[in-house]
Short mmCIF file of C-alpha atoms in Angstrom, two decimals:
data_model
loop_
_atom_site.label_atom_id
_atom_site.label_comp_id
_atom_site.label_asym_id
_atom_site.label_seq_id
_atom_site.Cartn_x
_atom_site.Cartn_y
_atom_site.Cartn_z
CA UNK A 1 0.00 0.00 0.00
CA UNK A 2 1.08 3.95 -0.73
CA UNK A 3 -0.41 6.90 0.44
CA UNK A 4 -0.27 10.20 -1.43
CA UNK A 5 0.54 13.61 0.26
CA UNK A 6 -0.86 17.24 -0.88
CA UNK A 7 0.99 19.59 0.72
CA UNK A 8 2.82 22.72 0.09
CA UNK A 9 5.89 22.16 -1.84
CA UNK A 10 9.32 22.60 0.30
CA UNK A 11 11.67 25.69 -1.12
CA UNK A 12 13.33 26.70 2.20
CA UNK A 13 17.11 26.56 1.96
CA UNK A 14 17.58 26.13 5.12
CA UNK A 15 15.15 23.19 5.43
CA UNK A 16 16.00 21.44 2.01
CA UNK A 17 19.76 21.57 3.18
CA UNK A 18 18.72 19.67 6.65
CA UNK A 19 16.52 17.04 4.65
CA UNK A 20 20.42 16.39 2.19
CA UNK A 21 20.25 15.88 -1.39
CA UNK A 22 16.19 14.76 -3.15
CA UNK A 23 16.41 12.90 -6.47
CA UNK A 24 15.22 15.04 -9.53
CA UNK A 25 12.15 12.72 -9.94
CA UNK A 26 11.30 13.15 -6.19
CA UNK A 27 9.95 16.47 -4.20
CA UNK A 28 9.58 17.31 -0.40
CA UNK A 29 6.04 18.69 0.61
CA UNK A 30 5.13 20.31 3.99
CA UNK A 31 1.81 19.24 5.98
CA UNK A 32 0.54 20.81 8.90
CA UNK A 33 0.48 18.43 12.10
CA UNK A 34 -3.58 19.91 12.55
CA UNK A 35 -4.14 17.89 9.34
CA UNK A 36 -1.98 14.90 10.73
CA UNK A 37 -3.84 15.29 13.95
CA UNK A 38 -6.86 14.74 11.90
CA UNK A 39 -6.49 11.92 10.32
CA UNK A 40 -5.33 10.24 13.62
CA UNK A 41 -8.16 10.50 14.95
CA UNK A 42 -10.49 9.73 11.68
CA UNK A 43 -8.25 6.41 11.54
CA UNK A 44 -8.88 6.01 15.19
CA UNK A 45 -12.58 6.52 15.35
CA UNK A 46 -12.61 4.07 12.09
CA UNK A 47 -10.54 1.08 14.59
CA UNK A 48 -13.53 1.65 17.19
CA UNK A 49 -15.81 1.13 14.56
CA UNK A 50 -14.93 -2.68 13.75
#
């Protein structure tokens, strides 16, 4: 299984010289930890369902 992530697309210096060197084909995308937060707890509520 794969998961795809929307997100905003990386351009910091600063941050894309922490993360070290991204293959051409790849790209680094920020998400905001609300939107994590979200889905934790969708995926959680789903577990209580079964």
């Amino acid at each position: 299984m794969t998961y795809i992530a929307q997100g905003w697309k990386v351009t910091d210096p600063r941050v894309l010289a922490d993360v070290g060197p991204v293959p051409d084909h790849e790209t680094l995308v920020e998400i905001p930890e609300e939107v994590l937060k979200f889905y934790v707890r969708r995926y959680r509520q789903k577990e209580g369902d079964s």
